[in-house]
Amino acid sequence: TFQTFDWEEYLKETNSTQAPSGCFKQSPEPPQNDFKAGMKLEALDPRNVTSTCIATVISVLGPRLRLRLDGSDNKNDFWRLVNSNEIHPIGHCEKSGGMLQPPLGFRMNASSWPMFLLKTLNGAEMAPGKIFLKEPAGPKANLFQVGQKLEAVDKKNPQLICTATVGAVKNEQIHVTFDGWRGAFDYWCRYDSRDIFPVGWCAKSGHPVQPPGQKNNGGANKFKLKPNNAMPTIMPVITSTAEVVQSPEADTSAPPPPPVVIYTHKSCRGGALIDSFM
Ligand code: MLY
């Protein structure tokens, strides 16, 4: 089910303000996404940005695309907005005098690249040029202020866009901190990064948003997601301690403790100690 987050209440409760939309290099309205899974396009290799590669759309989420470079593995998928300037229709590279390159970590011998390229493009569904949208101009200077709220991609879990706060501002950079999460997820980025969005962008664009985590939140997370139009459902999570693998030194003479049943709302995320179950 599609989830929303009550930013208005959260801003009030935290006595904070949102970064104005003019701070961001994002279009005022989230762009339309007409890409479909399976379509092929050209993308800069995120691990080697001087290379243009063939990529396949693995899935779509709001105005974002999950991409995988053809000839690469399935462990290095990355996400791009439909109005990114790092993606183009097939043929763009050659038109601008470049040559398509194998991705970093090409799984075959480099000498088989030309044949691989022919085969991967033969009969492929190529994303039509008209669904690639122009990158917004964005602001000319860093207009962010410390303490302002925003929505930001979690670079360690890049499918997630999360509630965040500007922790610091320095020259062209801002420090993105994730509300209710330890600092391990924080990062510095340019003010015109495509990974940061104004408050409410996810809700507007049909992209899920992650509510704040539990840290320094008084234990209970008041600001959880609310399902849009689904009836709340309580789901049991059964953790059988009997399945825990024991080390050779463990006392196996004692009987295993009984299973523990935890009841939780199905939209709740497990956090560090309980796996997600959706
Ligand atoms: N289960 C992962 C996910 C963390 C997501 C953190 N983001 C939202 C800032 C973990 O606990 O590491």
PDB file of C-alpha atoms and ligand atoms in Angstrom:
ATOM      1  CA  THR A   1       0.000   0.000   0.000  1.00  0.00           C
ATOM      2  CA  PHE A   2       1.102   3.552  -0.691  1.00  0.00           C
ATOM      3  CA  GLN A   3       2.318   5.278   2.466  1.00  0.00           C
ATOM      4  CA  THR A   4       2.360   8.917   3.434  1.00  0.00           C
ATOM      5  CA  PHE A   5       4.088  10.719   6.253  1.00  0.00           C
ATOM      6  CA  ASP A   6       2.576  13.612   8.189  1.00  0.00           C
ATOM      7  CA  TRP A   7       5.251  16.264   7.622  1.00  0.00           C
ATOM      8  CA  GLU A   8       3.019  19.050   8.914  1.00  0.00           C
ATOM      9  CA  GLU A   9       2.642  17.411  12.315  1.00  0.00           C
ATOM     10  CA  TYR A  10       6.324  16.449  12.404  1.00  0.00           C
ATOM     11  CA  LEU A  11       7.530  19.989  11.620  1.00  0.00           C
ATOM     12  CA  LYS A  12       5.292  21.285  14.386  1.00  0.00           C
ATOM     13  CA  GLU A  13       6.413  18.667  16.917  1.00  0.00           C
ATOM     14  CA  THR A  14      10.095  19.233  16.136  1.00  0.00           C
ATOM     15  CA  ASN A  15       9.631  23.005  15.929  1.00  0.00           C
ATOM     16  CA  SER A  16      11.473  23.041  12.632  1.00  0.00           C
ATOM     17  CA  THR A  17      11.046  24.399   9.113  1.00  0.00           C
ATOM     18  CA  GLN A  18      11.429  22.840   5.698  1.00  0.00           C
ATOM     19  CA  ALA A  19      14.096  23.874   3.226  1.00  0.00           C
ATOM     20  CA  PRO A  20      12.234  25.999   0.605  1.00  0.00           C
ATOM     21  CA  SER A  21      11.798  24.263  -2.778  1.00  0.00           C
ATOM     22  CA  GLY A  22      14.014  26.948  -4.371  1.00  0.00           C
ATOM     23  CA  CYS A  23      17.010  25.401  -2.585  1.00  0.00           C
ATOM     24  CA  PHE A  24      16.795  22.225  -4.677  1.00  0.00           C
ATOM     25  CA  LYS A  25      17.754  21.181  -8.178  1.00  0.00           C
ATOM     26  CA  GLN A  26      14.377  19.495  -8.716  1.00  0.00           C
ATOM     27  CA  SER A  27      11.464  20.409 -10.952  1.00  0.00           C
ATOM     28  CA  PRO A  28       8.629  22.212  -9.097  1.00  0.00           C
ATOM     29  CA  GLU A  29       6.304  19.301  -9.938  1.00  0.00           C
ATOM     30  CA  PRO A  30       7.751  15.762  -9.839  1.00  0.00           C
ATOM     31  CA  PRO A  31       8.283  14.638 -13.462  1.00  0.00           C
ATOM     32  CA  GLN A  32       6.116  11.994 -15.147  1.00  0.00           C
ATOM     33  CA  ASN A  33       7.671   8.544 -15.496  1.00  0.00           C
ATOM     34  CA  ASP A  34       6.822   6.761 -18.757  1.00  0.00           C
ATOM     35  CA  PHE A  35       9.702   4.279 -18.560  1.00  0.00           C
ATOM     36  CA  LYS A  36       8.868   0.574 -18.280  1.00  0.00           C
ATOM     37  CA  ALA A  37      10.886  -2.319 -16.901  1.00  0.00           C
ATOM     38  CA  GLY A  38      12.968  -3.919 -19.644  1.00  0.00           C
ATOM     39  CA  MET A  39      13.594  -0.738 -21.644  1.00  0.00           C
ATOM     40  CA  LYS A  40      17.208  -0.052 -22.594  1.00  0.00           C
ATOM     41  CA  LEU A  41      19.013   3.274 -22.573  1.00  0.00           C
ATOM     42  CA  GLU A  42      22.475   4.809 -22.242  1.00  0.00           C
ATOM     43  CA  ALA A  43      23.786   5.686 -18.773  1.00  0.00           C
ATOM     44  CA  LEU A  44      27.052   6.915 -17.340  1.00  0.00           C
ATOM     45  CA  ASP A  45      28.732   4.112 -15.373  1.00  0.00           C
ATOM     46  CA  PRO A  46      28.369   5.374 -11.748  1.00  0.00           C
ATOM     47  CA  ARG A  47      31.662   3.679 -10.865  1.00  0.00           C
ATOM     48  CA  ASN A  48      33.503   5.136 -13.870  1.00  0.00           C
ATOM     49  CA  VAL A  49      31.696   8.279 -15.002  1.00  0.00           C
ATOM     50  CA  THR A  50      33.843   8.791 -18.085  1.00  0.00           C
ATOM     51  CA  SER A  51      32.165   5.666 -19.575  1.00  0.00           C
ATOM     52  CA  THR A  52      28.781   5.589 -21.271  1.00  0.00           C
ATOM     53  CA  CYS A  53      27.211   2.119 -21.052  1.00  0.00           C
ATOM     54  CA  ILE A  54      23.993   0.336 -22.007  1.00  0.00           C
ATOM     55  CA  ALA A  55      21.590   0.022 -19.085  1.00  0.00           C
ATOM     56  CA  THR A  56      18.291  -1.783 -18.608  1.00  0.00           C
ATOM     57  CA  VAL A  57      15.397  -0.445 -16.527  1.00  0.00           C
ATOM     58  CA  ILE A  58      14.919  -3.055 -13.776  1.00  0.00           C
ATOM     59  CA  SER A  59      11.978  -1.285 -12.128  1.00  0.00           C
ATOM     60  CA  VAL A  60      10.345   2.115 -11.724  1.00  0.00           C
ATOM     61  CA  LEU A  61       9.435   3.887  -8.480  1.00  0.00           C
ATOM     62  CA  GLY A  62       7.727   7.282  -8.705  1.00  0.00           C
ATOM     63  CA  PRO A  63       9.929   9.446 -10.983  1.00  0.00           C
ATOM     64  CA  ARG A  64      12.941   7.176 -10.416  1.00  0.00           C
ATOM     65  CA  LEU A  65      14.427   4.270 -12.387  1.00  0.00           C
ATOM     66  CA  ARG A  66      16.309   1.306 -10.992  1.00  0.00           C
ATOM     67  CA  LEU A  67      19.036   0.643 -13.584  1.00  0.00           C
ATOM     68  CA  ARG A  68      21.494  -2.187 -14.224  1.00  0.00           C
ATOM     69  CA  LEU A  69      24.376  -1.943 -16.689  1.00  0.00           C
ATOM     70  CA  ASP A  70      24.235  -4.655 -19.369  1.00  0.00           C
ATOM     71  CA  GLY A  71      27.149  -7.051 -18.890  1.00  0.00           C
ATOM     72  CA  SER A  72      27.412  -6.145 -15.192  1.00  0.00           C
ATOM     73  CA  ASP A  73      26.147  -8.174 -12.212  1.00  0.00           C
ATOM     74  CA  ASN A  74      22.938  -7.644 -10.225  1.00  0.00           C
ATOM     75  CA  LYS A  75      24.796  -6.282  -7.176  1.00  0.00           C
ATOM     76  CA  ASN A  76      25.483  -2.803  -8.519  1.00  0.00           C
ATOM     77  CA  ASP A  77      22.041  -1.495  -9.479  1.00  0.00           C
ATOM     78  CA  PHE A  78      21.658   2.257  -9.199  1.00  0.00           C
ATOM     79  CA  TRP A  79      18.827   4.777  -9.309  1.00  0.00           C
ATOM     80  CA  ARG A  80      18.292   7.784 -11.573  1.00  0.00           C
ATOM     81  CA  LEU A  81      15.524  10.350 -11.923  1.00  0.00           C
ATOM     82  CA  VAL A  82      13.746  10.436 -15.295  1.00  0.00           C
ATOM     83  CA  ASN A  83      15.088  14.006 -15.673  1.00  0.00           C
ATOM     84  CA  SER A  84      18.714  13.052 -14.942  1.00  0.00           C
ATOM     85  CA  ASN A  85      21.358  14.271 -17.386  1.00  0.00           C
ATOM     86  CA  GLU A  86      23.230  11.003 -16.820  1.00  0.00           C
ATOM     87  CA  ILE A  87      20.769   8.975 -18.919  1.00  0.00           C
ATOM     88  CA  HIS A  88      20.063   9.266 -22.647  1.00  0.00           C
ATOM     89  CA  PRO A  89      18.341   7.373 -25.454  1.00  0.00           C
ATOM     90  CA  ILE A  90      20.394   4.751 -27.254  1.00  0.00           C
ATOM     91  CA  GLY A  91      22.360   6.438 -30.048  1.00  0.00           C
ATOM     92  CA  HIS A  92      23.147   9.598 -28.073  1.00  0.00           C
ATOM     93  CA  CYS A  93      26.723   8.597 -27.307  1.00  0.00           C
ATOM     94  CA  GLU A  94      27.592   7.771 -30.906  1.00  0.00           C
ATOM     95  CA  LYS A  95      25.900  10.958 -32.163  1.00  0.00           C
ATOM     96  CA  SER A  96      28.159  12.969 -29.874  1.00  0.00           C
ATOM     97  CA  GLY A  97      31.230  11.160 -31.218  1.00  0.00           C
ATOM     98  CA  GLY A  98      31.670   8.739 -28.305  1.00  0.00           C
ATOM     99  CA  MET A  99      31.816   4.963 -28.082  1.00  0.00           C
ATOM    100  CA  LEU A 100      29.766   2.731 -25.796  1.00  0.00           C
ATOM    101  CA  GLN A 101      31.979   1.106 -23.166  1.00  0.00           C
ATOM    102  CA  PRO A 102      31.715  -2.131 -21.196  1.00  0.00           C
ATOM    103  CA  PRO A 103      30.763  -1.465 -17.542  1.00  0.00           C
ATOM    104  CA  LEU A 104      33.370  -1.632 -14.804  1.00  0.00           C
ATOM    105  CA  GLY A 105      33.399  -5.306 -13.800  1.00  0.00           C
ATOM    106  CA  PHE A 106      32.235  -6.520 -17.258  1.00  0.00           C
ATOM    107  CA  ARG A 107      31.597 -10.208 -16.631  1.00  0.00           C
ATOM    108  CA  MET A 108      33.190 -11.393 -19.885  1.00  0.00           C
ATOM    109  CA  ASN A 109      36.538 -11.055 -21.592  1.00  0.00           C
ATOM    110  CA  ALA A 110      36.992  -7.483 -22.863  1.00  0.00           C
ATOM    111  CA  SER A 111      37.533  -8.848 -26.385  1.00  0.00           C
ATOM    112  CA  SER A 112      33.945 -10.140 -26.438  1.00  0.00           C
ATOM    113  CA  TRP A 113      32.512  -6.626 -25.816  1.00  0.00           C
ATOM    114  CA  PRO A 114      31.726  -5.725 -29.472  1.00  0.00           C
ATOM    115  CA  MET A 115      29.762  -8.956 -29.985  1.00  0.00           C
ATOM    116  CA  PHE A 116      28.073  -8.610 -26.568  1.00  0.00           C
ATOM    117  CA  LEU A 117      26.996  -5.062 -27.509  1.00  0.00           C
ATOM    118  CA  LEU A 118      25.481  -6.244 -30.799  1.00  0.00           C
ATOM    119  CA  LYS A 119      23.590  -9.057 -29.077  1.00  0.00           C
ATOM    120  CA  THR A 120      22.345  -6.978 -26.166  1.00  0.00           C
ATOM    121  CA  LEU A 121      20.931  -4.313 -28.512  1.00  0.00           C
ATOM    122  CA  ASN A 122      19.503  -6.744 -31.078  1.00  0.00           C
ATOM    123  CA  GLY A 123      15.720  -6.707 -30.755  1.00  0.00           C
ATOM    124  CA  ALA A 124      15.936  -4.685 -27.532  1.00  0.00           C
ATOM    125  CA  GLU A 125      13.122  -2.400 -26.439  1.00  0.00           C
ATOM    126  CA  MET A 126      14.795   1.000 -26.544  1.00  0.00           C
ATOM    127  CA  ALA A 127      13.364   3.744 -24.339  1.00  0.00           C
ATOM    128  CA  PRO A 128      11.929   6.410 -26.725  1.00  0.00           C
ATOM    129  CA  GLY A 129      13.620   9.828 -26.664  1.00  0.00           C
ATOM    130  CA  LYS A 130      10.470  11.716 -25.659  1.00  0.00           C
ATOM    131  CA  ILE A 131      10.285  10.076 -22.199  1.00  0.00           C
ATOM    132  CA  PHE A 132      13.713  11.449 -21.203  1.00  0.00           C
ATOM    133  CA  LEU A 133      13.054  14.766 -19.491  1.00  0.00           C
ATOM    134  CA  LYS A 134      15.289  17.807 -19.300  1.00  0.00           C
ATOM    135  CA  GLU A 135      17.294  18.270 -16.134  1.00  0.00           C
ATOM    136  CA  PRO A 136      16.034  21.283 -14.126  1.00  0.00           C
ATOM    137  CA  ALA A 137      18.322  24.324 -13.945  1.00  0.00           C
ATOM    138  CA  GLY A 138      18.488  24.481 -10.166  1.00  0.00           C
ATOM    139  CA  PRO A 139      19.638  27.333  -7.915  1.00  0.00           C
ATOM    140  CA  LYS A 140      22.875  29.244  -8.570  1.00  0.00           C
ATOM    141  CA  ALA A 141      24.025  29.171  -4.967  1.00  0.00           C
ATOM    142  CA  ASN A 142      23.770  27.153  -1.794  1.00  0.00           C
ATOM    143  CA  LEU A 143      20.614  28.520  -0.128  1.00  0.00           C
ATOM    144  CA  PHE A 144      20.295  25.829   2.568  1.00  0.00           C
ATOM    145  CA  GLN A 145      20.335  26.652   6.273  1.00  0.00           C
ATOM    146  CA  VAL A 146      21.274  24.421   9.191  1.00  0.00           C
ATOM    147  CA  GLY A 147      18.244  22.726  10.787  1.00  0.00           C
ATOM    148  CA  GLN A 148      16.009  22.745   7.716  1.00  0.00           C
ATOM    149  CA  LYS A 149      14.128  19.527   6.940  1.00  0.00           C
ATOM    150  CA  LEU A 150      14.207  17.717   3.616  1.00  0.00           C
ATOM    151  CA  GLU A 151      13.787  14.302   1.990  1.00  0.00           C
ATOM    152  CA  ALA A 152      17.027  12.570   0.988  1.00  0.00           C
ATOM    153  CA  VAL A 153      18.206   9.357  -0.638  1.00  0.00           C
ATOM    154  CA  ASP A 154      19.872   6.981   1.832  1.00  0.00           C
ATOM    155  CA  LYS A 155      23.079   6.307  -0.146  1.00  0.00           C
ATOM    156  CA  LYS A 156      23.593   3.013   1.692  1.00  0.00           C
ATOM    157  CA  ASN A 157      20.061   1.888   0.759  1.00  0.00           C
ATOM    158  CA  PRO A 158      19.521   3.981  -2.373  1.00  0.00           C
ATOM    159  CA  GLN A 159      16.012   2.713  -3.000  1.00  0.00           C
ATOM    160  CA  LEU A 160      14.998   4.634   0.158  1.00  0.00           C
ATOM    161  CA  ILE A 161      14.138   8.323   0.400  1.00  0.00           C
ATOM    162  CA  CYS A 162      14.058   9.403   4.038  1.00  0.00           C
ATOM    163  CA  THR A 163      13.174  12.249   6.359  1.00  0.00           C
ATOM    164  CA  ALA A 164      16.351  14.258   6.936  1.00  0.00           C
ATOM    165  CA  THR A 165      17.804  17.475   8.336  1.00  0.00           C
ATOM    166  CA  VAL A 166      20.535  19.824   7.110  1.00  0.00           C
ATOM    167  CA  GLY A 167      23.209  19.275   9.795  1.00  0.00           C
ATOM    168  CA  ALA A 168      25.784  21.721   8.430  1.00  0.00           C
ATOM    169  CA  VAL A 169      26.399  23.995   5.459  1.00  0.00           C
ATOM    170  CA  LYS A 170      29.866  24.638   4.038  1.00  0.00           C
ATOM    171  CA  ASN A 171      30.540  26.418   0.735  1.00  0.00           C
ATOM    172  CA  GLU A 172      28.765  24.421  -1.992  1.00  0.00           C
ATOM    173  CA  GLN A 173      28.049  21.465   0.300  1.00  0.00           C
ATOM    174  CA  ILE A 174      25.414  20.462   2.837  1.00  0.00           C
ATOM    175  CA  HIS A 175      25.626  17.733   5.493  1.00  0.00           C
ATOM    176  CA  VAL A 176      22.559  15.481   5.253  1.00  0.00           C
ATOM    177  CA  THR A 177      21.617  13.769   8.538  1.00  0.00           C
ATOM    178  CA  PHE A 178      18.827  11.192   8.841  1.00  0.00           C
ATOM    179  CA  ASP A 179      16.264  11.838  11.576  1.00  0.00           C
ATOM    180  CA  GLY A 180      16.315   9.135  14.231  1.00  0.00           C
ATOM    181  CA  TRP A 181      19.277   7.262  12.760  1.00  0.00           C
ATOM    182  CA  ARG A 182      22.863   7.023  13.918  1.00  0.00           C
ATOM    183  CA  GLY A 183      25.378   9.131  12.025  1.00  0.00           C
ATOM    184  CA  ALA A 184      26.591   6.187   9.939  1.00  0.00           C
ATOM    185  CA  PHE A 185      24.130   7.130   7.176  1.00  0.00           C
ATOM    186  CA  ASP A 186      25.018  10.853   7.059  1.00  0.00           C
ATOM    187  CA  TYR A 187      26.815  12.328   4.068  1.00  0.00           C
ATOM    188  CA  TRP A 188      27.983  15.568   2.501  1.00  0.00           C
ATOM    189  CA  CYS A 189      26.656  16.492  -0.922  1.00  0.00           C
ATOM    190  CA  ARG A 190      26.487  19.535  -3.192  1.00  0.00           C
ATOM    191  CA  TYR A 191      23.450  21.795  -2.751  1.00  0.00           C
ATOM    192  CA  ASP A 192      22.424  20.887  -6.312  1.00  0.00           C
ATOM    193  CA  SER A 193      22.591  17.100  -5.742  1.00  0.00           C
ATOM    194  CA  ARG A 194      19.792  15.135  -7.408  1.00  0.00           C
ATOM    195  CA  ASP A 195      19.516  12.983  -4.257  1.00  0.00           C
ATOM    196  CA  ILE A 196      17.811  15.614  -2.092  1.00  0.00           C
ATOM    197  CA  PHE A 197      14.203  16.787  -2.330  1.00  0.00           C
ATOM    198  CA  PRO A 198      11.865  19.281  -0.692  1.00  0.00           C
ATOM    199  CA  VAL A 199       9.511  18.104   2.048  1.00  0.00           C
ATOM    200  CA  GLY A 200       6.426  16.506   0.468  1.00  0.00           C
ATOM    201  CA  TRP A 201       8.183  15.544  -2.781  1.00  0.00           C
ATOM    202  CA  CYS A 202       7.713  11.807  -2.203  1.00  0.00           C
ATOM    203  CA  ALA A 203       4.006  12.134  -1.410  1.00  0.00           C
ATOM    204  CA  LYS A 204       3.522  14.261  -4.543  1.00  0.00           C
ATOM    205  CA  SER A 205       5.411  11.895  -6.791  1.00  0.00           C
ATOM    206  CA  GLY A 206       4.064   8.540  -5.612  1.00  0.00           C
ATOM    207  CA  HIS A 207       7.409   7.534  -4.102  1.00  0.00           C
ATOM    208  CA  PRO A 208       7.464   5.962  -0.609  1.00  0.00           C
ATOM    209  CA  VAL A 209       9.129   8.023   2.142  1.00  0.00           C
ATOM    210  CA  GLN A 210      10.876   6.571   5.210  1.00  0.00           C
ATOM    211  CA  PRO A 211       9.746   8.107   8.529  1.00  0.00           C
ATOM    212  CA  PRO A 212      12.342   9.009  11.180  1.00  0.00           C
ATOM    213  CA  GLY A 213      14.117   6.126  12.930  1.00  0.00           C
ATOM    214  CA  GLN A 214      13.906   5.330  16.628  1.00  0.00           C
ATOM    215  CA  LYS A 215      17.116   6.922  17.892  1.00  0.00           C
ATOM    216  CA  ASN A 216      16.596   9.875  20.297  1.00  0.00           C
ATOM    217  CA  ASN A 217      12.903   9.585  19.681  1.00  0.00           C
ATOM    218  CA  GLY A 218      11.942   8.690  23.241  1.00  0.00           C
ATOM    219  CA  GLY A 219      11.825   4.992  22.333  1.00  0.00           C
ATOM    220  CA  ALA A 220       8.465   4.994  20.586  1.00  0.00           C
ATOM    221  CA  ASN A 221       8.219   6.371  17.100  1.00  0.00           C
ATOM    222  CA  LYS A 222       5.260   8.736  17.115  1.00  0.00           C
ATOM    223  CA  PHE A 223       5.887   9.725  13.533  1.00  0.00           C
ATOM    224  CA  LYS A 224       5.193   6.494  11.766  1.00  0.00           C
ATOM    225  CA  LEU A 225       3.779   5.996   8.334  1.00  0.00           C
ATOM    226  CA  LYS A 226       0.030   5.902   7.996  1.00  0.00           C
ATOM    227  CA  PRO A 227      -1.429   3.638   5.331  1.00  0.00           C
ATOM    228  CA  ASN A 228      -3.364   5.714   2.797  1.00  0.00           C
ATOM    229  CA  ASN A 229      -6.514   3.689   2.393  1.00  0.00           C
ATOM    230  CA  ALA A 230      -5.782   0.232   3.729  1.00  0.00           C
ATOM    231  CA  MET A 231      -7.272  -1.215   6.907  1.00  0.00           C
ATOM    232  CA  PRO A 232      -4.577  -1.603   9.571  1.00  0.00           C
ATOM    233  CA  THR A 233      -3.564  -5.248   9.807  1.00  0.00           C
ATOM    234  CA  ILE A 234      -1.718  -6.853  12.676  1.00  0.00           C
ATOM    235  CA  MET A 235       0.805  -9.417  11.506  1.00  0.00           C
ATOM    236  CA  PRO A 236       2.504 -11.969  13.750  1.00  0.00           C
ATOM    237  CA  VAL A 237       6.272 -12.282  13.429  1.00  0.00           C
ATOM    238  CA  ILE A 238       7.375 -15.651  14.756  1.00  0.00           C
ATOM    239  CA  THR A 239      10.990 -15.852  15.772  1.00  0.00           C
ATOM    240  CA  SER A 240      11.852 -19.430  16.603  1.00  0.00           C
ATOM    241  CA  THR A 241      14.898 -19.424  18.845  1.00  0.00           C
ATOM    242  CA  ALA A 242      15.179 -23.178  18.144  1.00  0.00           C
ATOM    243  CA  GLU A 243      16.508 -22.325  14.677  1.00  0.00           C
ATOM    244  CA  VAL A 244      19.438 -20.343  16.018  1.00  0.00           C
ATOM    245  CA  VAL A 245      22.679 -22.041  14.985  1.00  0.00           C
ATOM    246  CA  GLN A 246      24.690 -22.847  18.077  1.00  0.00           C
ATOM    247  CA  SER A 247      28.443 -22.593  18.337  1.00  0.00           C
ATOM    248  CA  PRO A 248      30.391 -25.778  19.286  1.00  0.00           C
ATOM    249  CA  GLU A 249      30.974 -24.387  22.801  1.00  0.00           C
ATOM    250  CA  ALA A 250      27.245 -23.727  23.370  1.00  0.00           C
ATOM    251  CA  ASP A 251      25.495 -25.706  26.107  1.00  0.00           C
ATOM    252  CA  THR A 252      23.317 -28.078  24.065  1.00  0.00           C
ATOM    253  CA  SER A 253      22.071 -29.974  27.126  1.00  0.00           C
ATOM    254  CA  ALA A 254      19.662 -27.165  28.064  1.00  0.00           C
ATOM    255  CA  PRO A 255      16.321 -27.261  26.178  1.00  0.00           C
ATOM    256  CA  PRO A 256      15.884 -24.399  23.662  1.00  0.00           C
ATOM    257  CA  PRO A 257      13.667 -21.566  24.925  1.00  0.00           C
ATOM    258  CA  PRO A 258      10.131 -21.476  23.461  1.00  0.00           C
ATOM    259  CA  PRO A 259       9.454 -19.403  20.307  1.00  0.00           C
ATOM    260  CA  VAL A 260       8.599 -15.741  20.836  1.00  0.00           C
ATOM    261  CA  VAL A 261       5.585 -14.253  19.048  1.00  0.00           C
ATOM    262  CA  ILE A 262       5.657 -10.509  18.413  1.00  0.00           C
ATOM    263  CA  TYR A 263       2.571  -8.711  17.108  1.00  0.00           C
ATOM    264  CA  THR A 264       3.285  -5.617  15.056  1.00  0.00           C
ATOM    265  CA  HIS A 265       1.597  -3.473  12.478  1.00  0.00           C
ATOM    266  CA  LYS A 266       2.455  -4.754   8.989  1.00  0.00           C
ATOM    267  CA  SER A 267       3.761  -1.338   7.902  1.00  0.00           C
ATOM    268  CA  CYS A 268       6.296  -1.228  10.748  1.00  0.00           C
ATOM    269  CA  ARG A 269       9.931  -1.796   9.877  1.00  0.00           C
ATOM    270  CA  GLY A 270      11.871  -4.153  12.096  1.00  0.00           C
ATOM    271  CA  GLY A 271      14.857  -1.923  12.735  1.00  0.00           C
ATOM    272  CA  ALA A 272      18.263  -3.251  13.709  1.00  0.00           C
ATOM    273  CA  LEU A 273      17.169  -6.396  15.586  1.00  0.00           C
ATOM    274  CA  ILE A 274      14.051  -7.625  13.748  1.00  0.00           C
ATOM    275  CA  ASP A 275      14.056  -8.261  10.002  1.00  0.00           C
ATOM    276  CA  SER A 276      11.541  -6.445   7.834  1.00  0.00           C
ATOM    277  CA  PHE A 277       8.671  -8.729   6.900  1.00  0.00           C
ATOM    278  CA  MET A 278       6.992  -7.094   3.948  1.00  0.00           C
TER     279      MET A 278
HETATM  280  N1  MLY B   1      18.044  -2.184   8.162  1.00  0.00           N
HETATM  281  C1  MLY B   1      19.004  -1.220   7.735  1.00  0.00           C
HETATM  282  C2  MLY B   1      18.303  -0.037   7.107  1.00  0.00           C
HETATM  283  C3  MLY B   1      18.721   1.271   7.579  1.00  0.00           C
HETATM  284  C4  MLY B   1      18.028   2.432   6.868  1.00  0.00           C
HETATM  285  C5  MLY B   1      18.535   3.744   7.413  1.00  0.00           C
HETATM  286  N2  MLY B   1      18.097   4.898   6.682  1.00  0.00           N
HETATM  287  C6  MLY B   1      16.657   5.011   6.716  1.00  0.00           C
HETATM  288  C7  MLY B   1      18.747   6.096   7.142  1.00  0.00           C
HETATM  289  C8  MLY B   1      19.906  -0.862   8.926  1.00  0.00           C
HETATM  290  O1  MLY B   1      19.435  -0.759  10.048  1.00  0.00           O
HETATM  291  O2  MLY B   1      21.102  -0.754   8.723  1.00  0.00           O
END
